[in-house]
JSON list of C-alpha atoms in Angstrom, two decimals:
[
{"chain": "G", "resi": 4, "resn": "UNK", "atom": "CA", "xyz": [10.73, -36.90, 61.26]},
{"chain": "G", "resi": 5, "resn": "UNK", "atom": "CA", "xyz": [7.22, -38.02, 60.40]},
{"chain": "G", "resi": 6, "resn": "UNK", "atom": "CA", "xyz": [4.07, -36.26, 59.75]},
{"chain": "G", "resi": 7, "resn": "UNK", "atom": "CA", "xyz": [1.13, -37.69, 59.96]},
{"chain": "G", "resi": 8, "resn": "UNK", "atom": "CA", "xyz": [-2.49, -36.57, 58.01]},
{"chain": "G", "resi": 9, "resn": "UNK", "atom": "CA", "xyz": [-6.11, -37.33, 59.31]},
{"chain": "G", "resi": 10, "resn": "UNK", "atom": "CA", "xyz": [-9.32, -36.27, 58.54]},
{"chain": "G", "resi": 11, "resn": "UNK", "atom": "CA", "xyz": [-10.29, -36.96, 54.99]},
{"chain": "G", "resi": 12, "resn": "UNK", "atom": "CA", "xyz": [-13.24, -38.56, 54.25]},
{"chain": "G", "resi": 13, "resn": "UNK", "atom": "CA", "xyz": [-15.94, -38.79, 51.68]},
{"chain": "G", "resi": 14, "resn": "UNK", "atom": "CA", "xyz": [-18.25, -36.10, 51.92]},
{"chain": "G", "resi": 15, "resn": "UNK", "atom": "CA", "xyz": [-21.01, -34.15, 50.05]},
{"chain": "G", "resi": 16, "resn": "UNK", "atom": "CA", "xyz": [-20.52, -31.10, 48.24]},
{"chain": "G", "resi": 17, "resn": "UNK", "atom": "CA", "xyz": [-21.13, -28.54, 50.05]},
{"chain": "G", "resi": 18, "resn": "UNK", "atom": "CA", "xyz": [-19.97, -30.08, 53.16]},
{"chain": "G", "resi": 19, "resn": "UNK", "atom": "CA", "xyz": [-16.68, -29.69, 55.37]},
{"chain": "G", "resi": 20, "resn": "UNK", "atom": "CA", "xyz": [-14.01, -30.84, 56.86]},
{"chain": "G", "resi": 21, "resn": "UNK", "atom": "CA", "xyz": [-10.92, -30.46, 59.38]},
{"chain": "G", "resi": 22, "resn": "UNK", "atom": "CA", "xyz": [-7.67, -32.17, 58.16]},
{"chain": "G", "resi": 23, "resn": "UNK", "atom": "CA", "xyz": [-4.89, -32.20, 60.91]},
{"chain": "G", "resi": 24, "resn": "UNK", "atom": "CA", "xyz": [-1.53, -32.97, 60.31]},
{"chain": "G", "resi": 25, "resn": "UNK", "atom": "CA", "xyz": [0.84, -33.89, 63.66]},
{"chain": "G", "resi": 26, "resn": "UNK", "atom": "CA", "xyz": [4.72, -34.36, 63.91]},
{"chain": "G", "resi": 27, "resn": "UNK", "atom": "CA", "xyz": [7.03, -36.15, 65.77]},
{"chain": "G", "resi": 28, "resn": "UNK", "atom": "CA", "xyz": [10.56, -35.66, 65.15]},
{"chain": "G", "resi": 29, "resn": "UNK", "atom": "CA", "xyz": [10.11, -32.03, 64.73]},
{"chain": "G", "resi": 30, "resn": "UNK", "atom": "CA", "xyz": [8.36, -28.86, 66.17]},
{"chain": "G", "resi": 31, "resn": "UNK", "atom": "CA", "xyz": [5.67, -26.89, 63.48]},
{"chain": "G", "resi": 32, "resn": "UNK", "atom": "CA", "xyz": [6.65, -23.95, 66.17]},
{"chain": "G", "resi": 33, "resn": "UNK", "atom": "CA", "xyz": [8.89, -21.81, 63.75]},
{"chain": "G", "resi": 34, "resn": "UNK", "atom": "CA", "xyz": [8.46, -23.99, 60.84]},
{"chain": "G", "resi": 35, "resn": "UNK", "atom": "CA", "xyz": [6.76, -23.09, 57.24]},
{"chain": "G", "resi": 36, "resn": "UNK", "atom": "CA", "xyz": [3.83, -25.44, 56.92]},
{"chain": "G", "resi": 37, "resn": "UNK", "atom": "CA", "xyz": [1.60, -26.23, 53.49]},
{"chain": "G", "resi": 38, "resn": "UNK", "atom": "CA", "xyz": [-0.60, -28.17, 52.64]},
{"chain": "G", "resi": 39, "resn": "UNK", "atom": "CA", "xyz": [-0.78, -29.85, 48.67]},
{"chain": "G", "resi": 40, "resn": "UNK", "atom": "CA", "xyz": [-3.19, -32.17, 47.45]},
{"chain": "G", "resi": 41, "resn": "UNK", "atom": "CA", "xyz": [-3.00, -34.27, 44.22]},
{"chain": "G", "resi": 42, "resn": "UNK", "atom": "CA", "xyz": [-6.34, -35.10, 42.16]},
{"chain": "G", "resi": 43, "resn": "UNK", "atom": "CA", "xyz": [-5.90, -38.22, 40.04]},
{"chain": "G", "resi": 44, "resn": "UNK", "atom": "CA", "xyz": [-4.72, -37.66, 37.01]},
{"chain": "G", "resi": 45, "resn": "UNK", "atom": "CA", "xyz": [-3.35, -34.34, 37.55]},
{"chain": "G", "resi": 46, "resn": "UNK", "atom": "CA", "xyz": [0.14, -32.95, 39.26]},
{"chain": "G", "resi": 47, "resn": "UNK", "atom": "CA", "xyz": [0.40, -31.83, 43.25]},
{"chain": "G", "resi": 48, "resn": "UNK", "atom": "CA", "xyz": [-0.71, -28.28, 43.14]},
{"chain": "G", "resi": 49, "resn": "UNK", "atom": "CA", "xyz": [-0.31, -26.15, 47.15]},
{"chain": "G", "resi": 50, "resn": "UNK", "atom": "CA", "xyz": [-3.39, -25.15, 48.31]},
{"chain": "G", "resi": 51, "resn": "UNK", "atom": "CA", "xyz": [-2.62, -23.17, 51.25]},
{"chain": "G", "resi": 52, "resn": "UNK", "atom": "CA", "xyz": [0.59, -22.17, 53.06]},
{"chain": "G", "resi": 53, "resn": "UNK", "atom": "CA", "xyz": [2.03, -20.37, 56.24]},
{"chain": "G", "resi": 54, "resn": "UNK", "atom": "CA", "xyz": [5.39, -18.77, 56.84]},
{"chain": "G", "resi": 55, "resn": "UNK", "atom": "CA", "xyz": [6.48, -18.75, 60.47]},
{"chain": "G", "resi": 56, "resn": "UNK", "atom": "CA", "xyz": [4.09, -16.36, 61.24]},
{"chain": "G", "resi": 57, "resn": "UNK", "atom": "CA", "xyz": [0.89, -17.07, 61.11]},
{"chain": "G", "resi": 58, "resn": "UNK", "atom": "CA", "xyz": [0.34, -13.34, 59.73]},
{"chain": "G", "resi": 59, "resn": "UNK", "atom": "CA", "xyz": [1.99, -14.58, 56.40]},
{"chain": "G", "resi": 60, "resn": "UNK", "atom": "CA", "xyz": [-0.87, -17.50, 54.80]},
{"chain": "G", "resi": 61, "resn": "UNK", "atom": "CA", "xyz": [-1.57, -17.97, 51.05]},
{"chain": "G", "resi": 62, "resn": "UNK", "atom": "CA", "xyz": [-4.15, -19.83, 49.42]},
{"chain": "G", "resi": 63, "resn": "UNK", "atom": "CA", "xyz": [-4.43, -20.85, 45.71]},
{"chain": "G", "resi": 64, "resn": "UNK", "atom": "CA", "xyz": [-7.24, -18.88, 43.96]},
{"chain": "G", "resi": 65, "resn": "UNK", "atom": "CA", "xyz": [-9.74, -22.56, 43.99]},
{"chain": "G", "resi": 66, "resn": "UNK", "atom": "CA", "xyz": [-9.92, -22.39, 47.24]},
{"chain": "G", "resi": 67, "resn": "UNK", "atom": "CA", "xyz": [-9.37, -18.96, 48.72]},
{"chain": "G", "resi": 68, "resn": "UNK", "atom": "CA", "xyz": [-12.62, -18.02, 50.88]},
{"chain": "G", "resi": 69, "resn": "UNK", "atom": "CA", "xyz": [-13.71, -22.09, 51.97]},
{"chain": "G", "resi": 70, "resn": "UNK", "atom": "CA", "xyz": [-10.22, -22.93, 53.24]},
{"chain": "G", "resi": 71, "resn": "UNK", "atom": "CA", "xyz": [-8.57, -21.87, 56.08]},
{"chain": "G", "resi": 72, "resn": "UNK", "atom": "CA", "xyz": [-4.97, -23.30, 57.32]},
{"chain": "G", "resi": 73, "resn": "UNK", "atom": "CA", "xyz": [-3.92, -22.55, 61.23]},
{"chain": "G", "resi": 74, "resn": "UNK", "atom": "CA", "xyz": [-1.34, -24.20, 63.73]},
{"chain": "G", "resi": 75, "resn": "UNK", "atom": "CA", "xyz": [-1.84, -24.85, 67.14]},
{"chain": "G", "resi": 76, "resn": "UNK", "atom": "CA", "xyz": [1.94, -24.99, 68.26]},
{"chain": "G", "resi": 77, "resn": "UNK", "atom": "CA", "xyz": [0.83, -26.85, 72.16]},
{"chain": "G", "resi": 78, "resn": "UNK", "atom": "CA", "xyz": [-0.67, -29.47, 70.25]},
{"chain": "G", "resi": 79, "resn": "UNK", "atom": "CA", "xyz": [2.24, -29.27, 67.57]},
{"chain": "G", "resi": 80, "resn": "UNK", "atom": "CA", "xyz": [-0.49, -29.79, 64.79]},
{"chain": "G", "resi": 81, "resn": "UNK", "atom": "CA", "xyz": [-1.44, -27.98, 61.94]},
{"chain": "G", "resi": 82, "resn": "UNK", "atom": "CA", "xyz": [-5.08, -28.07, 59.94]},
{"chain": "G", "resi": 83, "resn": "UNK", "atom": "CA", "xyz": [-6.98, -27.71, 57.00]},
{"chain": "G", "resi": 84, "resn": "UNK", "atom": "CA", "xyz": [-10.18, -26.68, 57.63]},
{"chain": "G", "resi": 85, "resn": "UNK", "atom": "CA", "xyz": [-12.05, -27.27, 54.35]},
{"chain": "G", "resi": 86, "resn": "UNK", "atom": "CA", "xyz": [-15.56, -25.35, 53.78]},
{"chain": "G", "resi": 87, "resn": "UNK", "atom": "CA", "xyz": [-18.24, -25.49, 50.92]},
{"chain": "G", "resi": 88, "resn": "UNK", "atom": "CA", "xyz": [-16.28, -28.30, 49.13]},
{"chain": "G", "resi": 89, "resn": "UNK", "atom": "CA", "xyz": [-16.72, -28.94, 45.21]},
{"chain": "G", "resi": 90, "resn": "UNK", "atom": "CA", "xyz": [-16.25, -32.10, 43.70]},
{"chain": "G", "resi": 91, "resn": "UNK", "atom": "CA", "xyz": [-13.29, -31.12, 41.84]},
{"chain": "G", "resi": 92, "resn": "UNK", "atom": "CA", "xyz": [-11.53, -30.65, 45.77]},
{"chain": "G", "resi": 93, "resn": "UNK", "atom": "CA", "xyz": [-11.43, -34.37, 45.76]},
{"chain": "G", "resi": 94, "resn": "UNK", "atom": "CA", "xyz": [-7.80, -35.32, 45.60]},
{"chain": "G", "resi": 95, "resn": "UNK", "atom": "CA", "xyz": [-5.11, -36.77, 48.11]},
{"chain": "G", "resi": 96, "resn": "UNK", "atom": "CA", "xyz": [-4.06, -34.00, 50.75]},
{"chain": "G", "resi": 97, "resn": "UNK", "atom": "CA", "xyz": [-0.25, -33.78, 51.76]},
{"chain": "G", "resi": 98, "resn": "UNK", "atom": "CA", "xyz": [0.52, -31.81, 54.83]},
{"chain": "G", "resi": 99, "resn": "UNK", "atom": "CA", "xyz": [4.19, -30.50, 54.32]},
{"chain": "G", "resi": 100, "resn": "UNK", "atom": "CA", "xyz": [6.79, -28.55, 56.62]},
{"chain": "G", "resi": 101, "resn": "UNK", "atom": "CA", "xyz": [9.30, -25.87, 55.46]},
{"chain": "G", "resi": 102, "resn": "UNK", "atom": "CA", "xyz": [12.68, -25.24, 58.02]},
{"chain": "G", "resi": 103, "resn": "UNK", "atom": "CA", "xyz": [12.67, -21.94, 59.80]},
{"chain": "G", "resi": 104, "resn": "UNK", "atom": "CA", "xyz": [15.24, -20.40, 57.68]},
{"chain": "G", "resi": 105, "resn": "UNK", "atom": "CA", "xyz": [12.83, -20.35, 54.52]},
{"chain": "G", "resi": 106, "resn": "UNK", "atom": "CA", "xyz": [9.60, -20.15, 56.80]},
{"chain": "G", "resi": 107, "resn": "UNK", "atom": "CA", "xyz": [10.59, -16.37, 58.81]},
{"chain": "G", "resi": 108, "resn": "UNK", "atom": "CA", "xyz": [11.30, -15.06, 54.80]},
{"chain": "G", "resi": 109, "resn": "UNK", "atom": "CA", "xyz": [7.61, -16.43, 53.74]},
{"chain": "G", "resi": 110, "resn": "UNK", "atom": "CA", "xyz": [6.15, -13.90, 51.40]},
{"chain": "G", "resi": 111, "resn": "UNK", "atom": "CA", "xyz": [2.64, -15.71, 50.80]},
{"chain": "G", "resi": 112, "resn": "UNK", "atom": "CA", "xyz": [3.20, -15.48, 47.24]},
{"chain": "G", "resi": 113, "resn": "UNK", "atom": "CA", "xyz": [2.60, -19.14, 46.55]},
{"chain": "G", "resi": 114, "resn": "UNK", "atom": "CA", "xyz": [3.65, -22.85, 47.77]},
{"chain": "G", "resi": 115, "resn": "UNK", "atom": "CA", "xyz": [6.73, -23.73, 46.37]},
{"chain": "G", "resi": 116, "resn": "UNK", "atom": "CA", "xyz": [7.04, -27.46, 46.63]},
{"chain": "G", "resi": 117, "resn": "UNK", "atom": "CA", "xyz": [11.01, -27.46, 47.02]},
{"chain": "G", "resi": 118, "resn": "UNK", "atom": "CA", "xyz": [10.88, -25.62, 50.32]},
{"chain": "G", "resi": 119, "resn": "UNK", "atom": "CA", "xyz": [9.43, -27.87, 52.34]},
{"chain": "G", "resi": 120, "resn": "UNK", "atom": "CA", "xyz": [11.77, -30.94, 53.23]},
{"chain": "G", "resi": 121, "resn": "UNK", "atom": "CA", "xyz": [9.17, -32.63, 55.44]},
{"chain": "G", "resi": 122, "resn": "UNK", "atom": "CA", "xyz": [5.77, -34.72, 54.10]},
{"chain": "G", "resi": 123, "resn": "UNK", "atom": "CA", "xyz": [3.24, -36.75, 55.12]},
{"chain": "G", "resi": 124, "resn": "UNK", "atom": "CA", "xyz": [1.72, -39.50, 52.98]},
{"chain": "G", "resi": 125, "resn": "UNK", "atom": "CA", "xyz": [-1.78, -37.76, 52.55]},
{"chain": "G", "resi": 126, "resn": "UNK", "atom": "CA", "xyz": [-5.00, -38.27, 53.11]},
{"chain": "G", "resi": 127, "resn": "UNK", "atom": "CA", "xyz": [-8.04, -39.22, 51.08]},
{"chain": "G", "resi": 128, "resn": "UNK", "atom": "CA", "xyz": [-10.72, -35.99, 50.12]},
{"chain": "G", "resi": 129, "resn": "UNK", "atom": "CA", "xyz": [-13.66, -37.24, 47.77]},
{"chain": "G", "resi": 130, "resn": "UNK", "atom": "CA", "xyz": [-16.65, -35.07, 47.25]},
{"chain": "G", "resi": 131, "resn": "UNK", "atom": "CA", "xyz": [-19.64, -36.73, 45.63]},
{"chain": "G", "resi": 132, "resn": "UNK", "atom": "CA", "xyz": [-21.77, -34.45, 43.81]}
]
């Protein structure tokens, strides 16, 4: 299995962008996906998560309102779409995928780093101010 990030970039605040995250050795269809990002100097925090159903999302509090995380199963790709960015969103992004038996009982209550099995090696977000 192997995920694979794109998208990040250097961009102004204020500014946005779409991470995607694709797969190959496994199928998002039916699978929890997250996404985490790491700023330097600090611990991997999730930003936004999805249960099986994409009726059960969460998003930590930073970013709730500018982010938005969706799956487009024919594609088998996930994304990030990243809106009004601060400088303090700059960090590495990790896409991340949960199996089905912990993504149907998704609650949206947080990302919980343990359940996902699955990452990508991340990709760059700086925002200059």
């Amino acid at each position: 299995v192997q995920l694979v990030e794109s998208g990040g970039d250097l961009v102004q605040t204020g500014g946005s962008l779409r991470l995607s995250c694709t797969a190959s050795g496994l199928t998002f269809d039916g699978y929890g996906i997250g996404w985490f990002r790491q700023a330097p100097g600090k611990e991997r925090e999730g930003v936004s998560c999805m249960g099986s159903s994409t009726d059960s999302t969460y998003y930590t509090e930073s970013v709730s309102g500018r982010f938005t995380i969706s799956r487009d199963n024919a594609k088998n790709t996930v994304y990030l779409q990243m809106t009004r960015l601060k400088p303090e969103d700059t960090a590495v992004y990790y896409c991340a995928a949960s199996p089905p038996w912990i993504a149907t009982v998704f609650s949206g209550d947080g990302c919980k780093e343990y359940e996902y099995d699955w990452w990508g090696q991340g990709t760059p977000v700086t925002v200059s101010s």
